[in-house]
Tab-separated table of C-alpha atoms in Angstrom:
chain	number	residue	atom	x	y	z
H	1072	MET	CA	-9.453	10.463	-4.728
H	1073	PRO	CA	-9.168	10.601	-8.529
H	1074	VAL	CA	-6.666	8.210	-10.006
H	1075	PHE	CA	-4.487	8.663	-13.042
H	1076	ILE	CA	-5.132	5.110	-14.204
H	1077	SER	CA	-8.117	4.956	-16.562
H	1078	ASP	CA	-11.072	2.628	-16.054
H	1079	ARG	CA	-10.317	1.018	-19.426
H	1080	LEU	CA	-6.753	0.177	-18.422
H	1081	ALA	CA	-7.935	-1.030	-15.023
H	1082	LYS	CA	-10.202	-3.602	-16.681
H	1083	MET	CA	-7.446	-4.756	-19.032
H	1084	GLY	CA	-4.717	-4.842	-16.433
H	1085	PHE	CA	-1.777	-2.518	-16.171
H	1086	THR	CA	1.756	-2.771	-17.508
H	1087	PHE	CA	4.625	-1.198	-15.605
H	1088	LYS	CA	8.217	-1.004	-16.809
H	1089	LYS	CA	9.270	-4.326	-15.242
H	1090	PHE	CA	6.047	-6.233	-14.553
H	1091	HIS	CA	2.426	-6.563	-15.614
H	1092	ILE	CA	-0.639	-6.588	-13.358
H	1093	THR	CA	-3.562	-8.848	-14.251
H	1094	GLN	CA	-6.621	-7.998	-12.155
H	1095	HIS	CA	-9.558	-10.040	-13.402
H	1096	ARG	CA	-10.451	-11.615	-10.055
H	1097	THR	CA	-9.664	-8.975	-7.440
H	1098	ALA	CA	-12.258	-6.439	-6.277
H	1099	MET	CA	-9.822	-3.541	-5.904
H	1100	LYS	CA	-7.956	-2.656	-9.079
H	1101	VAL	CA	-4.621	-0.886	-9.488
H	1102	GLY	CA	-4.968	2.734	-8.388
H	1103	THR	CA	-2.886	5.733	-7.480
H	1104	ASP	CA	-2.954	4.958	-3.737
H	1105	GLY	CA	-1.147	1.663	-4.191
H	1106	VAL	CA	1.365	3.123	-6.630
H	1107	LEU	CA	2.157	5.983	-4.246
H	1108	LEU	CA	2.736	3.653	-1.310
H	1109	GLY	CA	4.805	1.167	-3.288
H	1110	ALA	CA	7.028	3.928	-4.661
H	1111	TRP	CA	7.437	5.711	-1.300
H	1112	ALA	CA	7.501	3.161	1.535
H	1113	GLU	CA	10.588	2.271	3.526
H	1114	GLY	CA	12.029	-1.196	2.912
H	1115	GLY	CA	14.559	-3.605	4.334
H	1116	ALA	CA	15.830	-7.149	3.996
H	1117	HIS	CA	12.555	-8.729	5.141
H	1118	ILE	CA	9.298	-6.988	4.149
H	1119	LEU	CA	5.648	-7.859	4.801
H	1120	ASP	CA	2.852	-6.630	2.523
H	1121	ILE	CA	-0.501	-6.837	4.347
H	1122	GLY	CA	-3.491	-7.318	2.043
H	1123	THR	CA	-1.448	-7.540	-1.133
H	1124	GLY	CA	-4.440	-7.539	-3.524
H	1125	THR	CA	-3.000	-7.900	-7.033
H	1126	GLY	CA	0.541	-8.028	-5.636
H	1127	LEU	CA	1.282	-4.510	-6.898
H	1128	ILE	CA	2.965	-3.121	-3.786
H	1129	ALA	CA	4.942	-6.325	-3.178
H	1130	LEU	CA	6.253	-6.161	-6.748
H	1131	MET	CA	7.162	-2.489	-6.418
H	1132	MET	CA	9.031	-3.143	-3.173
H	1133	ALA	CA	10.888	-6.052	-4.775
H	1134	GLN	CA	11.941	-3.784	-7.642
H	1135	ARG	CA	13.080	-0.989	-5.318
H	1136	PHE	CA	14.926	-3.235	-2.847
H	1137	PRO	CA	16.842	-5.854	-4.894
H	1138	SER	CA	18.106	-7.841	-1.885
H	1139	ALA	CA	14.775	-7.943	-0.049
H	1140	HIS	CA	12.449	-10.892	0.435
H	1141	ILE	CA	8.762	-9.969	0.557
H	1142	ASP	CA	5.977	-11.970	2.191
H	1143	ALA	CA	2.627	-10.905	0.730
H	1144	ILE	CA	-0.521	-11.984	2.581
H	1145	GLU	CA	-4.093	-11.858	1.278
H	1146	MET	CA	-7.407	-13.268	2.539
H	1147	ASP	CA	-9.521	-12.890	-0.628
H	1148	GLU	CA	-9.352	-15.868	-2.991
H	1149	GLY	CA	-9.815	-13.830	-6.170
H	1150	ALA	CA	-7.100	-11.346	-5.268
H	1151	LEU	CA	-4.872	-14.206	-4.165
H	1152	ALA	CA	-5.159	-15.846	-7.588
H	1153	ASP	CA	-4.292	-12.574	-9.346
H	1154	ALA	CA	-1.339	-11.909	-7.031
H	1155	ARG	CA	0.125	-15.371	-7.529
H	1156	LEU	CA	-0.172	-15.083	-11.315
H	1157	ASN	CA	1.326	-11.589	-11.412
H	1158	ILE	CA	4.258	-12.532	-9.219
H	1159	MET	CA	4.899	-15.844	-11.002
H	1160	ARG	CA	5.202	-13.939	-14.301
H	1161	SER	CA	7.491	-11.242	-12.859
H	1162	PRO	CA	11.286	-11.125	-12.669
H	1163	PHE	CA	10.936	-10.988	-8.861
H	1164	LYS	CA	9.129	-14.307	-8.360
H	1165	ASP	CA	12.009	-15.880	-6.406
H	1166	ARG	CA	11.889	-13.119	-3.790
H	1167	ILE	CA	8.137	-12.841	-3.138
H	1168	SER	CA	6.039	-15.383	-1.230
H	1169	VAL	CA	2.252	-15.081	-1.539
H	1170	ILE	CA	0.305	-16.530	1.400
H	1171	GLY	CA	-3.448	-16.927	1.673
H	1172	VAL	CA	-4.131	-15.978	5.287
H	1173	THR	CA	-5.558	-13.205	7.455
H	1174	LEU	CA	-3.199	-10.886	9.310
H	1175	GLN	CA	-4.519	-12.168	12.614
H	1176	ARG	CA	-3.613	-15.771	11.784
H	1177	TYR	CA	-0.370	-14.859	10.093
H	1178	ARG	CA	0.981	-13.150	13.185
H	1179	ALA	CA	0.514	-16.377	15.154
H	1180	GLN	CA	2.588	-18.359	12.657
H	1181	ALA	CA	5.295	-15.848	11.653
H	1182	ASP	CA	8.742	-17.125	12.588
H	1183	ARG	CA	10.801	-13.921	12.513
H	1184	PRO	CA	10.318	-10.155	12.831
H	1185	TYR	CA	10.197	-7.823	9.836
H	1186	ASP	CA	12.336	-4.834	8.936
H	1187	ALA	CA	9.396	-3.161	7.203
H	1188	ILE	CA	5.649	-3.613	6.783
H	1189	VAL	CA	3.561	-1.967	4.067
H	1190	CYS	CA	-0.217	-1.794	3.911
H	1191	ASN	CA	-2.859	-0.041	1.836
H	1192	PRO	CA	-5.588	-0.782	4.387
H	1193	PRO	CA	-9.383	-0.766	4.170
H	1194	TYR	CA	-10.493	2.776	4.863
H	1195	PHE	CA	-14.261	3.258	5.014
H	1196	ILE	CA	-15.238	3.308	8.697
H	1197	ASN	CA	-18.800	4.586	9.025
H	1198	SER	CA	-20.303	4.428	5.550
H	1199	LEU	CA	-22.791	2.366	3.553
H	1200	LYS	CA	-21.462	-1.018	2.522
H	1201	ASN	CA	-21.072	-1.914	-1.137
H	1202	PRO	CA	-23.567	-4.669	-2.028
H	1203	LEU	CA	-20.734	-6.632	-3.605
H	1204	GLN	CA	-19.238	-8.404	-0.592
H	1205	GLN	CA	-15.753	-8.809	-2.069
H	1206	ARG	CA	-15.354	-5.110	-2.851
H	1207	ALA	CA	-16.857	-4.128	0.496
H	1208	ALA	CA	-14.373	-6.283	2.405
H	1209	ALA	CA	-11.491	-4.690	0.524
H	1210	ARG	CA	-12.704	-1.150	1.233
H	1211	HIS	CA	-14.228	-1.297	4.738
H	1212	THR	CA	-12.363	-1.618	8.038
H	1213	ASP	CA	-14.711	-4.334	9.361
H	1214	THR	CA	-12.220	-7.020	8.288
H	1215	LEU	CA	-9.144	-5.144	9.524
H	1216	SER	CA	-9.598	-2.251	11.932
H	1217	TYR	CA	-6.870	0.328	12.433
H	1218	GLY	CA	-6.462	-0.965	15.995
H	1219	GLU	CA	-5.837	-4.516	14.769
H	1220	LEU	CA	-3.486	-3.301	12.056
H	1221	ALA	CA	-1.404	-1.346	14.569
H	1222	ARG	CA	-1.363	-4.131	17.156
H	1223	HIS	CA	-0.377	-6.926	14.808
H	1224	ALA	CA	2.100	-4.795	12.863
H	1225	ALA	CA	3.842	-3.830	16.113
H	1226	GLY	CA	4.033	-7.508	17.047
H	1227	LEU	CA	5.557	-8.435	13.689
H	1228	LEU	CA	8.132	-5.619	13.477
H	1229	LYS	CA	11.648	-5.704	14.857
H	1230	GLU	CA	12.748	-2.798	17.036
H	1231	GLY	CA	13.345	0.183	14.771
H	1232	GLY	CA	11.299	-1.404	11.969
H	1233	THR	CA	8.774	0.634	10.007
H	1234	LEU	CA	5.085	0.445	9.132
H	1235	SER	CA	4.172	2.453	6.025
H	1236	VAL	CA	0.545	3.068	5.012
H	1237	ILE	CA	-1.616	5.323	2.857
H	1238	ILE	CA	-4.993	6.402	4.266
H	1239	PRO	CA	-7.616	9.122	3.778
H	1240	ALA	CA	-6.479	12.345	5.440
H	1241	GLU	CA	-9.502	12.394	7.762
H	1242	ASN	CA	-8.529	8.973	9.186
H	1243	LYS	CA	-5.062	10.033	10.350
H	1244	GLY	CA	-6.476	11.082	13.710
H	1245	ILE	CA	-7.909	7.577	14.149
H	1246	LEU	CA	-4.865	5.517	13.165
H	1247	GLU	CA	-2.185	7.615	14.881
H	1248	PRO	CA	-3.388	7.106	18.500
H	1249	GLU	CA	-3.908	3.384	17.818
H	1250	ALA	CA	-0.332	3.155	16.569
H	1251	LEU	CA	1.034	5.090	19.544
H	1252	PHE	CA	-0.879	2.874	21.980
H	1253	ASN	CA	0.854	-0.138	20.427
H	1254	GLY	CA	4.362	1.328	20.579
H	1255	LEU	CA	4.553	2.733	17.047
H	1256	SER	CA	5.663	6.361	16.703
H	1257	MET	CA	5.056	8.636	13.720
H	1258	GLN	CA	8.254	9.217	11.747
H	1259	LYS	CA	7.086	10.694	8.419
H	1260	THR	CA	3.900	12.264	7.097
H	1261	VAL	CA	3.296	13.314	3.507
H	1262	ARG	CA	-0.008	15.103	2.925
H	1263	ILE	CA	-1.220	14.530	-0.640
H	1264	ARG	CA	-3.331	16.804	-2.844
H	1265	THR	CA	-4.482	15.658	-6.288
H	1266	LYS	CA	-4.248	19.294	-7.475
H	1267	GLY	CA	-3.023	22.450	-5.798
H	1268	SER	CA	-6.551	23.841	-5.644
H	1269	LYS	CA	-7.952	20.706	-3.986
H	1270	PRO	CA	-7.950	19.823	-0.271
H	1271	VAL	CA	-5.576	17.197	1.116
H	1272	LYS	CA	-7.145	13.804	0.365
H	1273	ARG	CA	-4.556	11.218	1.379
H	1274	CYS	CA	-1.711	10.841	3.856
H	1275	LEU	CA	1.368	8.684	3.441
H	1276	LEU	CA	2.410	7.726	6.968
H	1277	GLU	CA	5.521	6.016	8.269
H	1278	PHE	CA	5.607	4.702	11.826
H	1279	THR	CA	8.596	3.193	13.579
H	1280	LYS	CA	8.685	0.683	16.422
H	1281	GLY	CA	10.246	2.701	19.217
H	1282	MET	CA	11.106	6.376	19.422
H	1283	PRO	CA	12.167	8.108	16.175
H	1284	ASP	CA	15.137	10.457	15.947
H	1285	HIS	CA	12.897	12.994	14.246
H	1286	CYS	CA	9.499	13.370	12.603
H	1287	THR	CA	9.056	15.055	9.234
H	1288	VAL	CA	5.870	16.498	7.765
H	1289	SER	CA	5.561	17.564	4.128
H	1290	GLU	CA	2.878	18.256	1.551
H	1291	GLU	CA	2.885	17.238	-2.108
H	1292	THR	CA	0.630	17.599	-5.157
H	1293	LEU	CA	0.129	14.984	-7.857
H	1294	SER	CA	-0.910	16.974	-10.913
H	1295	ARG	CA	-0.412	20.429	-12.403
H	1296	PRO	CA	-3.338	22.554	-13.669
H	1297	ASP	CA	-2.814	21.119	-17.162
H	1298	GLY	CA	-3.219	17.571	-15.836
H	1299	THR	CA	0.428	16.497	-16.140
H	1300	ARG	CA	2.280	14.948	-13.230
H	1301	THR	CA	4.174	17.247	-10.891
H	1302	GLU	CA	7.930	16.855	-10.639
H	1303	TRP	CA	7.601	15.157	-7.239
H	1304	TYR	CA	5.123	12.585	-8.491
H	1305	LYS	CA	7.051	12.066	-11.711
H	1306	GLN	CA	10.338	11.436	-9.899
H	1307	LEU	CA	8.672	9.161	-7.358
H	1308	THR	CA	7.115	6.919	-10.025
H	1309	ASP	CA	9.567	7.279	-12.897
H	1310	THR	CA	11.013	3.776	-12.526
H	1311	PHE	CA	7.531	2.236	-12.700
H	1312	TYR	CA	5.314	4.137	-15.137
H	1313	ILE	CA	6.090	3.552	-18.793
H	1314	ARG	CA	5.189	7.156	-19.610
């Protein structure tokens, strides 16, 4: 999926309206997927960010939900160092805890359920691995399968809590039954096109623990033919992007 963040800016880091992202050590840089999820996901008083990477989504959730506390977990040491630096330098540092642990271990030690969980999960299932181990782990589901994500998220959520993710459109049919099997029901789906002429590439999905009152399905486009952001994308990200 093409991103609107240039390779040059990705190498330098990225400055948002209220925080800056340094990303020298992490394998996966700031991209449109993370920005979309952080700007769209449901929140609450107690939020968990699974695989926080640079800390981007945790920071966005802290900005959007001023009374929330966010626990951000990450297993990669390089990403963990970036996340801790980014959050320490942000105005939200008192409300975000960064923890170096796998989801599997974190579930065993968590002391209370969450109102909301957000995750931009690994997404390559049956594809060639990147020779760089760090980047491969961030992109491939070997380290966190959809089944494990659904099972542990369900165990960490309070009744009526939400799990929000962004995944490739072709993987929706894999994650959804895993979620349902673990007691998570689809509540919202947003199908994303980069341009109106392009096929749907990503899906924003919101699951709830229990039975939802309703389920909504919509479709949105990120850019106009001239390359500018659509009104939907502009409104969604207006409080984050500088321009």
